[in-house]
Amino acid sequence: MINRLLTFATDRIYNLPVIVLMPHSRCNCRCIMCDIWKANQSKKEISVEELSRHMEVFRKLGVREIVFSGGEALMHSNLWPLCDLLRNAKIKITLLSTGLLLERHAPEVVRHFDNVIISVDGSEEIHDRIRNVPQGYKKIREGIGAIRKLRPNFRITARCVIQRYNYFDFPNIVKSAEAIGLDQISFLAADVTTAAFNHPDNLKPERLSDIVLSKDEVELLEKILQASFLELKSQYERKFIAESPEKMTRIVSYYRALNGVGDFPQTVCNAPWVSAVIESNGDVQPCFFHKPYGNIYGQDLLEVLNSPAAIDFRRNLSISENAICKKCVCSLKLGLTQMS
């Protein structure tokens, strides 16, 4: 507890419960709202040797959970030894995946990971159109089935980015997610204001119009969500839909603000103080959306986290005033009890 209080009091990192790790740079989808797949597809991945070098720092920082993100982590050439390193250190591992390779790797997934979060973008036809992967939804369904055969109670959830190509499909997204055996689904808006997900610093108007809901579409989304609070009441109450009705309406407020109507919903977040994102090229970021303040290939992770630049960033960061934070589509808020 003392280390956690010191972190918040001094802006130095003494305790880091969560790390998001991009072990691999490439992706096997071509999503409308993401540009990771447009990056140089030369393989960049974190090696077992590089990760081993930081395990003692993970122990000192009390790292509890590492989320494998990407790109697609399952495309890593030597993924399972990476997982073994973390499991031997008693660190929980979550896999964030497109789901396309789950069936192929089902035995390894249930053995090495504690849970899986699949990116789902609609009911079957809509999902495949957004992801530009023929039969992608079918592959997800088969992957879930393969895991359920091996371990019926293994937790498999989904996250869905609400955007122009799927907002009208919201009730079907939820019902389809139940039908394929997911345990839960969560929703967020599409980030279009930062360079995250390999976006250019400023998306061109034609790209924005592909992703962002128009004023009329925002009003329709609000009506769809309002109707869902009754139609999908059971799914909200038993938390199959992770967000409460109140939190779902934040997505409406976000898209209204992008259209110049009203303010962005208030962001409550302490991610830069309780987590870090490590890219496959070694860059260390305070979260997905802010720029790196160091690189683990040239420095020790603790040196990066507590470099003058990193401390200065946290000390001067106002979540309520920072331009990136004010428009953020997600947040992480861990209290001291959650960090213990």
Coordinates of C-alpha atoms in Angstrom, one line a residue:
M1 CA 0.0 0.0 0.0
I2 CA 2.9 2.4 0.8
N3 CA 4.4 2.0 -2.7
R4 CA 1.0 2.7 -4.2
L5 CA 0.6 5.9 -2.2
L6 CA 4.1 6.9 -3.1
T7 CA 3.3 6.5 -6.8
F8 CA 0.3 8.9 -6.7
A9 CA 2.1 11.3 -4.3
T10 CA 5.4 11.6 -6.2
D11 CA 4.5 10.7 -9.8
R12 CA 7.3 8.1 -9.7
I13 CA 6.2 4.5 -10.5
Y14 CA 6.7 2.2 -7.5
N15 CA 3.8 -0.2 -8.3
L16 CA 2.5 -1.1 -11.8
P17 CA -0.5 -3.6 -11.7
V18 CA -1.1 -3.7 -15.4
I19 CA 1.0 -3.8 -18.5
V20 CA -0.4 -4.0 -22.1
L21 CA 2.2 -5.8 -24.2
M22 CA 2.2 -5.9 -28.0
P23 CA 4.4 -9.0 -28.5
H24 CA 3.8 -8.9 -32.3
S25 CA 3.3 -6.0 -34.8
R26 CA 1.2 -7.5 -37.6
C27 CA -2.5 -8.2 -37.8
N28 CA -4.7 -10.6 -39.8
C29 CA -7.6 -8.3 -40.2
R30 CA -8.2 -5.2 -42.4
C31 CA -10.6 -3.2 -40.3
I32 CA -12.3 -0.1 -41.5
M33 CA -11.6 1.9 -38.3
C34 CA -8.0 0.7 -37.7
D35 CA -4.8 1.3 -39.6
I36 CA -2.5 -1.2 -37.9
W37 CA -2.7 -3.5 -41.0
K38 CA -1.5 -0.6 -43.2
A39 CA 1.8 -0.4 -41.3
N40 CA 5.0 -1.9 -42.7
Q41 CA 4.2 -5.5 -42.3
S42 CA 7.8 -6.5 -41.6
K43 CA 7.7 -8.7 -38.5
K44 CA 8.5 -6.9 -35.3
E45 CA 8.2 -9.0 -32.2
I46 CA 9.4 -9.0 -28.6
S47 CA 11.8 -11.9 -28.1
V48 CA 11.9 -14.3 -25.1
E49 CA 15.4 -13.0 -24.4
E50 CA 14.2 -9.3 -24.3
L51 CA 11.2 -10.1 -22.0
S52 CA 13.4 -12.2 -19.7
R53 CA 15.6 -9.1 -19.2
H54 CA 12.7 -7.3 -17.6
M55 CA 11.2 -10.0 -15.4
E56 CA 13.0 -8.8 -12.2
V57 CA 11.5 -5.3 -12.8
F58 CA 8.1 -6.8 -13.2
R59 CA 8.6 -8.5 -9.8
K60 CA 9.7 -5.2 -8.2
L61 CA 6.8 -3.4 -9.6
G62 CA 4.2 -6.0 -8.5
V63 CA 2.9 -6.5 -12.0
R64 CA -0.3 -8.5 -11.6
E65 CA -1.6 -8.8 -15.2
I66 CA -0.2 -8.5 -18.7
V67 CA -2.6 -8.1 -21.6
F68 CA -1.3 -9.4 -24.9
S69 CA -2.5 -7.0 -27.6
G70 CA -1.5 -6.1 -31.1
G71 CA -1.7 -6.6 -34.0
E72 CA -2.5 -10.2 -33.4
A73 CA -0.4 -11.8 -30.6
L74 CA -1.1 -15.3 -31.9
M75 CA 1.0 -14.6 -35.0
H76 CA 4.1 -14.3 -32.8
S77 CA 6.7 -16.9 -33.8
N78 CA 7.6 -18.0 -30.3
L79 CA 4.6 -17.0 -28.2
W80 CA 4.3 -19.9 -25.7
P81 CA 7.8 -19.4 -24.1
L82 CA 6.8 -15.8 -23.6
C83 CA 3.7 -16.9 -21.7
D84 CA 5.7 -19.5 -19.7
L85 CA 8.0 -16.7 -18.4
L86 CA 5.0 -14.8 -17.1
R87 CA 3.1 -17.7 -15.7
N88 CA 6.2 -18.9 -13.8
A89 CA 6.2 -15.4 -12.3
K90 CA 2.5 -15.8 -11.2
I91 CA 1.4 -13.1 -13.5
K92 CA -2.1 -13.3 -15.0
I93 CA -2.2 -13.2 -18.8
T94 CA -5.1 -11.9 -20.9
L95 CA -5.2 -12.4 -24.7
L96 CA -6.8 -9.7 -26.8
S97 CA -7.3 -11.3 -30.2
T98 CA -9.1 -11.1 -33.5
G99 CA -10.2 -14.6 -32.8
L100 CA -9.3 -15.9 -36.2
L101 CA -6.6 -18.3 -34.9
L102 CA -8.3 -19.5 -31.8
E103 CA -9.4 -22.8 -33.1
R104 CA -5.9 -23.6 -34.4
H105 CA -4.3 -22.7 -31.1
A106 CA -7.1 -23.7 -28.7
P107 CA -5.0 -26.2 -26.6
E108 CA -2.2 -23.7 -26.1
V109 CA -4.6 -20.8 -25.4
V110 CA -6.3 -22.6 -22.5
R111 CA -3.0 -23.7 -21.1
H112 CA -1.2 -20.4 -21.3
F113 CA -3.9 -17.7 -20.9
D114 CA -6.3 -16.9 -18.1
N115 CA -8.9 -15.4 -20.4
V116 CA -9.5 -14.2 -23.9
I117 CA -11.0 -10.9 -25.2
I118 CA -12.1 -11.1 -28.8
S119 CA -12.7 -8.1 -31.0
V120 CA -16.2 -8.3 -32.4
D121 CA -17.7 -5.7 -34.7
G122 CA -21.2 -6.8 -35.4
S123 CA -23.4 -9.7 -36.1
E124 CA -22.0 -12.1 -38.7
E125 CA -22.4 -10.2 -41.9
I126 CA -21.6 -6.8 -40.5
H127 CA -18.5 -8.1 -38.6
D128 CA -17.1 -9.7 -41.7
R129 CA -17.7 -6.6 -43.8
I130 CA -15.9 -4.3 -41.2
R131 CA -13.0 -6.7 -40.7
N132 CA -12.7 -7.5 -44.4
V133 CA -12.1 -11.1 -43.6
P134 CA -14.4 -13.7 -45.3
Q135 CA -16.0 -16.0 -42.8
G136 CA -14.2 -14.2 -40.0
Y137 CA -17.2 -14.5 -37.6
K138 CA -17.5 -18.2 -38.4
K139 CA -13.8 -18.7 -37.4
I140 CA -14.5 -16.9 -34.2
R141 CA -17.5 -19.1 -33.5
E142 CA -15.4 -22.2 -34.2
G143 CA -12.6 -21.0 -32.0
I144 CA -14.9 -20.4 -29.1
G145 CA -16.4 -23.9 -29.6
A146 CA -12.9 -25.5 -29.6
I147 CA -12.0 -23.8 -26.4
R148 CA -15.3 -24.7 -24.7
K149 CA -14.7 -28.4 -25.6
L150 CA -11.3 -28.2 -23.8
R151 CA -12.4 -26.1 -20.9
P152 CA -16.1 -25.2 -20.6
N153 CA -15.6 -22.5 -18.0
F154 CA -12.7 -20.7 -19.6
R155 CA -13.7 -17.0 -19.7
I156 CA -14.1 -15.6 -23.3
T157 CA -15.4 -12.1 -23.7
A158 CA -15.6 -9.5 -26.5
R159 CA -15.3 -5.9 -27.1
C160 CA -17.0 -3.9 -29.9
V161 CA -16.2 -0.5 -31.3
I162 CA -19.4 1.3 -32.2
Q163 CA -19.0 3.2 -35.4
R164 CA -20.8 4.2 -38.6
Y165 CA -20.8 0.7 -40.1
N166 CA -22.4 -1.1 -37.1
Y167 CA -24.3 1.3 -34.8
F168 CA -27.6 0.2 -36.3
D169 CA -26.8 -3.4 -35.6
F170 CA -26.5 -3.0 -31.8
P171 CA -29.3 -5.4 -30.7
N172 CA -28.1 -8.1 -33.1
I173 CA -24.5 -7.7 -32.0
V174 CA -25.6 -8.5 -28.4
K175 CA -27.8 -11.4 -29.4
S176 CA -25.2 -12.9 -31.7
A177 CA -22.5 -12.6 -29.1
E178 CA -24.7 -14.6 -26.7
A179 CA -25.5 -17.2 -29.4
I180 CA -21.8 -18.0 -30.1
G181 CA -21.1 -18.6 -26.4
L182 CA -19.4 -15.4 -25.2
D183 CA -19.5 -14.6 -21.5
Q184 CA -19.7 -10.9 -21.9
I185 CA -19.4 -8.1 -24.4
S186 CA -18.3 -4.5 -23.9
F187 CA -18.7 -1.4 -26.1
L188 CA -16.8 1.8 -26.8
A189 CA -16.6 4.5 -29.4
A190 CA -14.0 4.7 -32.2
D191 CA -10.9 6.7 -31.5
V192 CA -10.4 9.2 -34.4
T193 CA -8.5 12.0 -32.6
T194 CA -5.1 10.4 -31.9
A195 CA -2.3 8.5 -33.6
A196 CA -3.2 5.3 -31.8
F197 CA -3.8 2.1 -33.9
N198 CA -1.4 3.5 -36.5
H199 CA -3.7 6.4 -37.4
P200 CA -2.0 9.4 -39.0
D201 CA -2.0 12.4 -36.6
N202 CA -5.0 13.9 -38.5
L203 CA -7.4 11.6 -40.3
K204 CA -8.6 12.9 -43.6
P205 CA -12.3 14.0 -43.9
E206 CA -13.1 11.0 -46.1
R207 CA -11.7 8.6 -43.4
L208 CA -13.5 10.4 -40.7
S209 CA -16.8 10.1 -42.6
D210 CA -16.2 6.3 -42.9
I211 CA -16.0 6.0 -39.1
V212 CA -17.8 8.8 -37.3
L213 CA -21.6 8.9 -37.1
S214 CA -23.3 11.9 -38.6
K215 CA -25.7 14.1 -36.5
D216 CA -28.7 12.2 -37.8
E217 CA -27.0 8.8 -37.1
V218 CA -26.2 9.9 -33.6
E219 CA -29.8 10.6 -32.9
L220 CA -30.8 7.2 -34.3
L221 CA -28.1 5.5 -32.2
E222 CA -29.6 7.2 -29.1
K223 CA -33.1 5.8 -30.0
I224 CA -31.6 2.3 -30.6
L225 CA -29.9 2.4 -27.2
Q226 CA -32.9 3.7 -25.4
A227 CA -35.0 0.8 -26.9
S228 CA -32.2 -1.6 -25.9
F229 CA -32.6 -0.7 -22.2
L230 CA -36.0 -2.4 -22.3
E231 CA -35.4 -5.1 -25.1
L232 CA -32.0 -6.2 -23.6
K233 CA -32.9 -5.5 -19.9
S234 CA -31.8 -8.9 -18.8
Q235 CA -28.4 -8.6 -20.6
Y236 CA -27.7 -5.3 -18.9
E237 CA -28.8 -6.5 -15.5
R238 CA -26.7 -9.7 -15.5
K239 CA -23.8 -7.8 -17.0
F240 CA -23.6 -9.7 -20.2
I241 CA -23.4 -6.2 -21.6
A242 CA -20.5 -4.9 -19.5
E243 CA -21.6 -1.3 -19.5
S244 CA -24.6 0.1 -17.7
P245 CA -27.2 2.1 -19.7
E246 CA -25.6 5.3 -18.3
K247 CA -22.2 4.3 -19.7
M248 CA -23.7 3.3 -23.0
T249 CA -25.1 6.8 -23.4
R250 CA -21.5 8.2 -23.2
I251 CA -21.0 6.8 -26.7
V252 CA -23.8 9.0 -27.9
S253 CA -22.3 12.0 -26.2
Y254 CA -18.9 11.3 -27.7
Y255 CA -20.2 11.2 -31.3
R256 CA -22.4 14.3 -30.6
A257 CA -19.2 16.2 -29.5
L258 CA -17.4 15.1 -32.6
N259 CA -20.2 16.7 -34.6
G260 CA -19.8 19.9 -32.6
V261 CA -22.9 19.3 -30.4
G262 CA -22.1 19.5 -26.7
D263 CA -19.0 18.5 -24.7
F264 CA -17.1 15.2 -24.7
P265 CA -18.1 13.0 -21.7
Q266 CA -15.9 13.4 -18.7
T267 CA -13.0 11.0 -18.5
V268 CA -12.1 9.4 -15.2
C269 CA -8.7 7.7 -15.5
N270 CA -5.4 7.0 -13.8
A271 CA -3.9 4.7 -16.4
P272 CA -0.5 6.6 -16.6
W273 CA 0.0 5.9 -12.9
V274 CA -1.1 2.3 -12.7
S275 CA -0.3 0.8 -16.2
A276 CA 1.9 1.1 -19.2
V277 CA 1.8 0.0 -22.9
I278 CA 4.8 -1.6 -24.4
E279 CA 4.9 -1.8 -28.2
S280 CA 6.6 -4.6 -30.2
N281 CA 9.4 -2.1 -31.2
G282 CA 10.1 -1.5 -27.5
D283 CA 8.4 1.9 -27.1
V284 CA 6.8 2.5 -23.7
Q285 CA 3.7 4.6 -23.6
P286 CA 1.6 5.8 -20.6
C287 CA -1.5 4.5 -22.5
F288 CA -2.6 3.7 -26.0
F289 CA -3.2 7.3 -26.9
H290 CA -0.2 9.3 -25.6
K291 CA 3.2 9.3 -27.2
P292 CA 6.1 7.1 -25.9
Y293 CA 8.5 8.4 -23.3
G294 CA 11.2 5.7 -23.7
N295 CA 12.2 2.3 -25.1
I296 CA 13.0 -0.9 -23.3
Y297 CA 15.5 -2.0 -26.0
G298 CA 17.9 0.7 -24.8
Q299 CA 16.9 1.1 -21.2
D300 CA 15.7 -0.8 -18.2
L301 CA 11.9 -0.6 -18.0
L302 CA 12.0 1.0 -14.5
E303 CA 14.4 3.6 -15.9
V304 CA 12.0 4.4 -18.7
L305 CA 9.0 4.6 -16.4
N306 CA 10.8 6.9 -14.0
S307 CA 12.8 9.0 -16.4
P308 CA 12.6 12.8 -16.1
A309 CA 10.4 12.9 -19.2
A310 CA 8.0 10.3 -17.8
I311 CA 7.8 11.9 -14.3
D312 CA 7.3 15.3 -15.9
F313 CA 4.5 13.9 -18.1
R314 CA 2.5 12.5 -15.1
R315 CA 3.1 15.5 -12.9
N316 CA 1.8 17.9 -15.4
L317 CA -1.1 15.7 -16.8
S318 CA -4.6 16.9 -16.0
I319 CA -7.1 14.3 -17.2
S320 CA -9.9 16.9 -17.3
E321 CA -7.9 19.4 -19.3
N322 CA -5.5 17.5 -21.5
A323 CA -6.7 17.5 -25.2
I324 CA -6.1 13.8 -25.7
C325 CA -7.6 12.7 -22.4
K326 CA -10.7 14.9 -22.9
K327 CA -11.6 13.0 -26.1
C328 CA -10.6 9.6 -24.9
V329 CA -12.9 6.7 -25.8
C330 CA -11.8 4.4 -22.9
S331 CA -10.3 4.7 -19.4
L332 CA -8.7 2.7 -16.7
K333 CA -9.4 3.6 -13.1
L334 CA -7.8 1.4 -10.4
G335 CA -8.3 2.3 -6.8
L336 CA -5.8 1.4 -4.1
T337 CA -7.8 -1.7 -3.0
Q338 CA -7.9 -3.0 -6.6
M339 CA -4.2 -2.6 -6.8
S340 CA -3.5 -4.6 -3.6

